[in-house]
C-alpha positions in Angstrom: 98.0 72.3 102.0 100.3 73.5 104.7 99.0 75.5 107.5 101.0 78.4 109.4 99.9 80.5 112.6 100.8 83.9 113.1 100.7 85.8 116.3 100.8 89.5 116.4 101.1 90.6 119.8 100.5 94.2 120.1 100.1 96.8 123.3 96.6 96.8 123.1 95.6 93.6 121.2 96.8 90.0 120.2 95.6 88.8 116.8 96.2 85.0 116.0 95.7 84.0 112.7 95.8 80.9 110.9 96.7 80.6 106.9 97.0 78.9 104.1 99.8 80.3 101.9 99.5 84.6 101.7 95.6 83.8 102.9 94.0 84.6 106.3 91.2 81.7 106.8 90.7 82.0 110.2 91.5 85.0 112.4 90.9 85.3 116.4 91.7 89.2 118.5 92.3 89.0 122.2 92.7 91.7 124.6 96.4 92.6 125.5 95.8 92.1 129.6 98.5 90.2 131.7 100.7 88.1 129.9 99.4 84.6 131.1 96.2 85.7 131.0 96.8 86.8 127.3 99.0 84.4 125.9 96.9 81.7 127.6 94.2 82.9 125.2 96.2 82.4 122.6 97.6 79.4 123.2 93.9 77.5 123.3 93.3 79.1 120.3 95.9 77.7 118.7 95.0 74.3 120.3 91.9 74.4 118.5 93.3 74.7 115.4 96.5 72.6 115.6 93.8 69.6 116.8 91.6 70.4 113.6 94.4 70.7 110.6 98.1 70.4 112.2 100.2 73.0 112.2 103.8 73.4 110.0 104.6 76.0 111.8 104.1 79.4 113.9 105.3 82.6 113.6 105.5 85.7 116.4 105.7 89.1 115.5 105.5 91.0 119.2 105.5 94.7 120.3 109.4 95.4 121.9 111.8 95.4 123.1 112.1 91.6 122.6 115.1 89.6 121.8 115.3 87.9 118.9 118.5 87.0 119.0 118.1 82.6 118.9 121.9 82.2 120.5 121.3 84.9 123.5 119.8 83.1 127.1 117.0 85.2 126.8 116.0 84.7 123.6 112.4 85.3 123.5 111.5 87.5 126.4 110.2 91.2 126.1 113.5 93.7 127.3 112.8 96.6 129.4 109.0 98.1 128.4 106.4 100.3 130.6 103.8 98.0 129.6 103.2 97.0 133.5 104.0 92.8 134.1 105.4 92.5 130.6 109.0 92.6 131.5 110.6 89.2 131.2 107.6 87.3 129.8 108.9 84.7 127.5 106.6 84.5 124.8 107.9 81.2 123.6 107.4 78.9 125.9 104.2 77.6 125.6 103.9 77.2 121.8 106.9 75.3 122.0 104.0 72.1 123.3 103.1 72.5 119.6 106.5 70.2 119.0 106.1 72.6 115.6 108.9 75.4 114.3 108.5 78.8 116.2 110.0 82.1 114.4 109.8 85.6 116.3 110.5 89.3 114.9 109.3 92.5 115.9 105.5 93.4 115.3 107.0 96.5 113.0 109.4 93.9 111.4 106.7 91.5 110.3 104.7 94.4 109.0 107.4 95.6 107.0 107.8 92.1 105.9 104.7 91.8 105.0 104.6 95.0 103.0 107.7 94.5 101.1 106.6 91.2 99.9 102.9 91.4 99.5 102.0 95.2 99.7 102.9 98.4 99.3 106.6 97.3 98.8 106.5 94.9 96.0 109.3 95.7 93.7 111.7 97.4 96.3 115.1 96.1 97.5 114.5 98.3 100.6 111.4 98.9 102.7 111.2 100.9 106.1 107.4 100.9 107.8 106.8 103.0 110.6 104.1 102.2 112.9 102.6 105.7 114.9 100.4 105.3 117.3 100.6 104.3 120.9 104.7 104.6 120.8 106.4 104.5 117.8 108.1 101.5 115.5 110.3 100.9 112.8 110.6 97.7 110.7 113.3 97.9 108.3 113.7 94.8 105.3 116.5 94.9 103.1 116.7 92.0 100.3 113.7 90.7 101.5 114.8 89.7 105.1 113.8 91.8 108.0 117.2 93.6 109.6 118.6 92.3 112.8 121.5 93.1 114.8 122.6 94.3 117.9 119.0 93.8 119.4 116.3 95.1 116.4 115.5 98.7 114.5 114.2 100.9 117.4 113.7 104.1 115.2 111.3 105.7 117.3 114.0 106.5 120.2 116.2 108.1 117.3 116.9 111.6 119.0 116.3 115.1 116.6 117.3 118.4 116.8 114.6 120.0 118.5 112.7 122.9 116.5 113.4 126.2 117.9 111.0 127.4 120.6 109.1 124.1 121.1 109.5 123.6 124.8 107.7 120.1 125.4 109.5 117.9 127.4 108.3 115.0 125.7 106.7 112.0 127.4 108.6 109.1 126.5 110.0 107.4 130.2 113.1 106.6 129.2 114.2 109.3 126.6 111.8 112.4 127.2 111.9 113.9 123.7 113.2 111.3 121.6 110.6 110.7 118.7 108.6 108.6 120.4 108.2 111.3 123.2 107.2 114.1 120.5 104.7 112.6 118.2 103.6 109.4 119.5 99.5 109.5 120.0 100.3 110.2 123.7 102.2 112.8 122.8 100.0 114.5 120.7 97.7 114.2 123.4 99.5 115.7 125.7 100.7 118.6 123.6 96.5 119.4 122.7 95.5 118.9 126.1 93.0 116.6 124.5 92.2 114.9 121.5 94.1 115.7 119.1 92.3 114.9 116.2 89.7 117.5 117.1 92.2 120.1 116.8 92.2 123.0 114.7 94.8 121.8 111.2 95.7 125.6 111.1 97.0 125.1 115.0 101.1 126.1 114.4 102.0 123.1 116.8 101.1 121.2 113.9 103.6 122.4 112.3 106.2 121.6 114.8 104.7 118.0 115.1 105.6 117.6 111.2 109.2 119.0 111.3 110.0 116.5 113.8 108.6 113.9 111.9 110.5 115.2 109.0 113.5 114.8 110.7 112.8 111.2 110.8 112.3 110.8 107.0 115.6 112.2 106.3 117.3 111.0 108.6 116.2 107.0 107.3 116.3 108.3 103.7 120.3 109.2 104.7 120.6 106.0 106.8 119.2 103.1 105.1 118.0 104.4 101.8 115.2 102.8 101.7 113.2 102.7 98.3 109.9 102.7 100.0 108.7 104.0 103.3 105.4 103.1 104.6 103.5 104.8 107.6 100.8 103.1 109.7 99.6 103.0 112.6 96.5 104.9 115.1 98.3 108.3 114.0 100.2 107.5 111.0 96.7 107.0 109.1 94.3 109.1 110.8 97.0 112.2 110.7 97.3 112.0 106.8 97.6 115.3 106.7 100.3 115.4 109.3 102.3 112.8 106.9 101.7 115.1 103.9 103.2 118.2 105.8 106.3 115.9 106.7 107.1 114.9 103.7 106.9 118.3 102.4 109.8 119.6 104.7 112.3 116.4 103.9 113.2 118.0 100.5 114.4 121.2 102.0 116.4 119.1 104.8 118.2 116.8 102.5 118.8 120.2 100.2 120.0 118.3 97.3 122.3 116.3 98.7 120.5 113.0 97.6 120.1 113.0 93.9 115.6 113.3 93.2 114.8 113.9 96.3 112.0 116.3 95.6 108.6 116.9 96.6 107.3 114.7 93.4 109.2 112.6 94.5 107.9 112.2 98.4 104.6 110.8 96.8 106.6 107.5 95.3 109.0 107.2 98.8 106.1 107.8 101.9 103.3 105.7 101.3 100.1 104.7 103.6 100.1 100.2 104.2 98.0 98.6 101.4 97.5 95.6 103.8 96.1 97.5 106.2 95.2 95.2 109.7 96.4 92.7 107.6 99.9 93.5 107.8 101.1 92.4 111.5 99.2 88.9 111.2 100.1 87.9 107.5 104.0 88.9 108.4 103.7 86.9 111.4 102.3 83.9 109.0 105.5 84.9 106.6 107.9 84.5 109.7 106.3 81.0 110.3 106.7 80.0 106.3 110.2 81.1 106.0 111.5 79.4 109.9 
């Protein structure tokens, strides 16, 4: 049977994987430190396992900015980030020895690729996931194939219209209050002082938190609309209730201008990942399948 390795490289963790068709059989998590220090981890990993059963192919699905673009000169290395000595790694290079296929996409992409096909998206033309947690990130698959272009979806630097009286600057280093700066676990963080998950549900900054993230919702529903958004992620799961709220307020933006867009509705569109940690390594195992 063929054999396919998927890499998820994430800002906290790698997770290689190894499969045999839509099946994880082996499954290996390394601490996100320095990039050689990382990726050489992974890379002996994969070693082991090419040496026992040989490879077909290996797919990368890795936190971004990254290009992905195959005709660009830099094809392959991580863009401008604040993840410290991560700038300009190329993340190909060393599998390359495997003399075996290599595919690359967003973490967020392979997720939503692996949602659309084997998860919570099956039966949708369109799927968006958002991933909240650490930042924010948006995979967007249309037709089945994840969307590329100009770079790759970066829908957690969309910008909103800020809710009247919220002061917070925002903490995201390049944008300030961009989405990313507002509701990201960081800034949550920084808006309770604390941890936010201990905070009161009742707190009115909630409230803000889930207009913004409303504002997100409708704006993709306007956008792309997709047939199925999924939200995962640190936040995205734990904050349920912060989801719930959102998609309670993206009836009353849209105001009837997209035909059964009601709350009813909200509970078909926003859904929580069936694949759970699944979903980065199997869609990095899909990107290896389809290369």
């Amino acid at each position: 049977m063929t054999h396919y390795a998927g890499i998820e490289i994430g800002g906290t963790k790698l997770v290689a994987a190894r499969g045999r068709g839509h099946s994880i059989v082996d499954r290996v998590t390394i601490a996100t430190t320095t990039p050689a220090e990382t990726l050489g981890k992974a890379v002996r990993v994969l070693t082991e396992w090419h040496d026992h059963e040989p490879l077909s192919a290996i797919g990368v699905a890795s936190f971004g900015p990254v290009r992905i673009d195959r005709a660009a000169n830099d094809y392959g290395k991580i863009l401008a980030t604040p993840k410290p000595g991560w700038e300009g790694t190329d993340l190909l290079a060393e599998l390359r020895r495997f003399g075996v296929p290599v595919a690359l996409d967003t973490d967020v992409n392979a997720a939503a690729l692996a949602e659309a096909r084997l998860g919570a998206g099956q039966g949708c033309d369109s799927l968006i996931y958002i991933t909240i947690g650490t930042g924010i990130g948006g995979g967007v698959v249309v037709g089945g194939r994840s969307a590329h272009g100009l770079l790759h979806p970066e829908l957690g630097h969309m910008m909103l219209r800020r809710v009247e009286g919220d002061d917070f600057a925002g903490v995201c280093p390049f944008h300030g209050d961009c989405l990313e700066g507002l509701v990201s676990g960081p800034a949550l963080h920084a808006r309770f002082a604390g941890d936010a998950a201990a905070a009161d549900p009742k707190d009115p900054r909630w409230d803000t938190i889930a207009s913004d993230l409303a504002q997100l919702l409708a704006n993709l529903l306007l956008a792309l609309s997709p047939q199925r958004i999924v939200i995962g992620g640190g936040v995205g799961l734990g904050q349920r209730s912060l989801v719930r709220r959102a998609a309670d307020k993206v009836p009353r933006i849209i105001a009837g201008y997209l035909p059964g867009i009601d709350r009813a509705a909200m509970d078909r569109l926003i859904v929580p990942p069936s694949l759970g940690a699944d979903a980065g390594p199997l869609g990095a195992i899909l990107l290896a399948a389809d290369d």
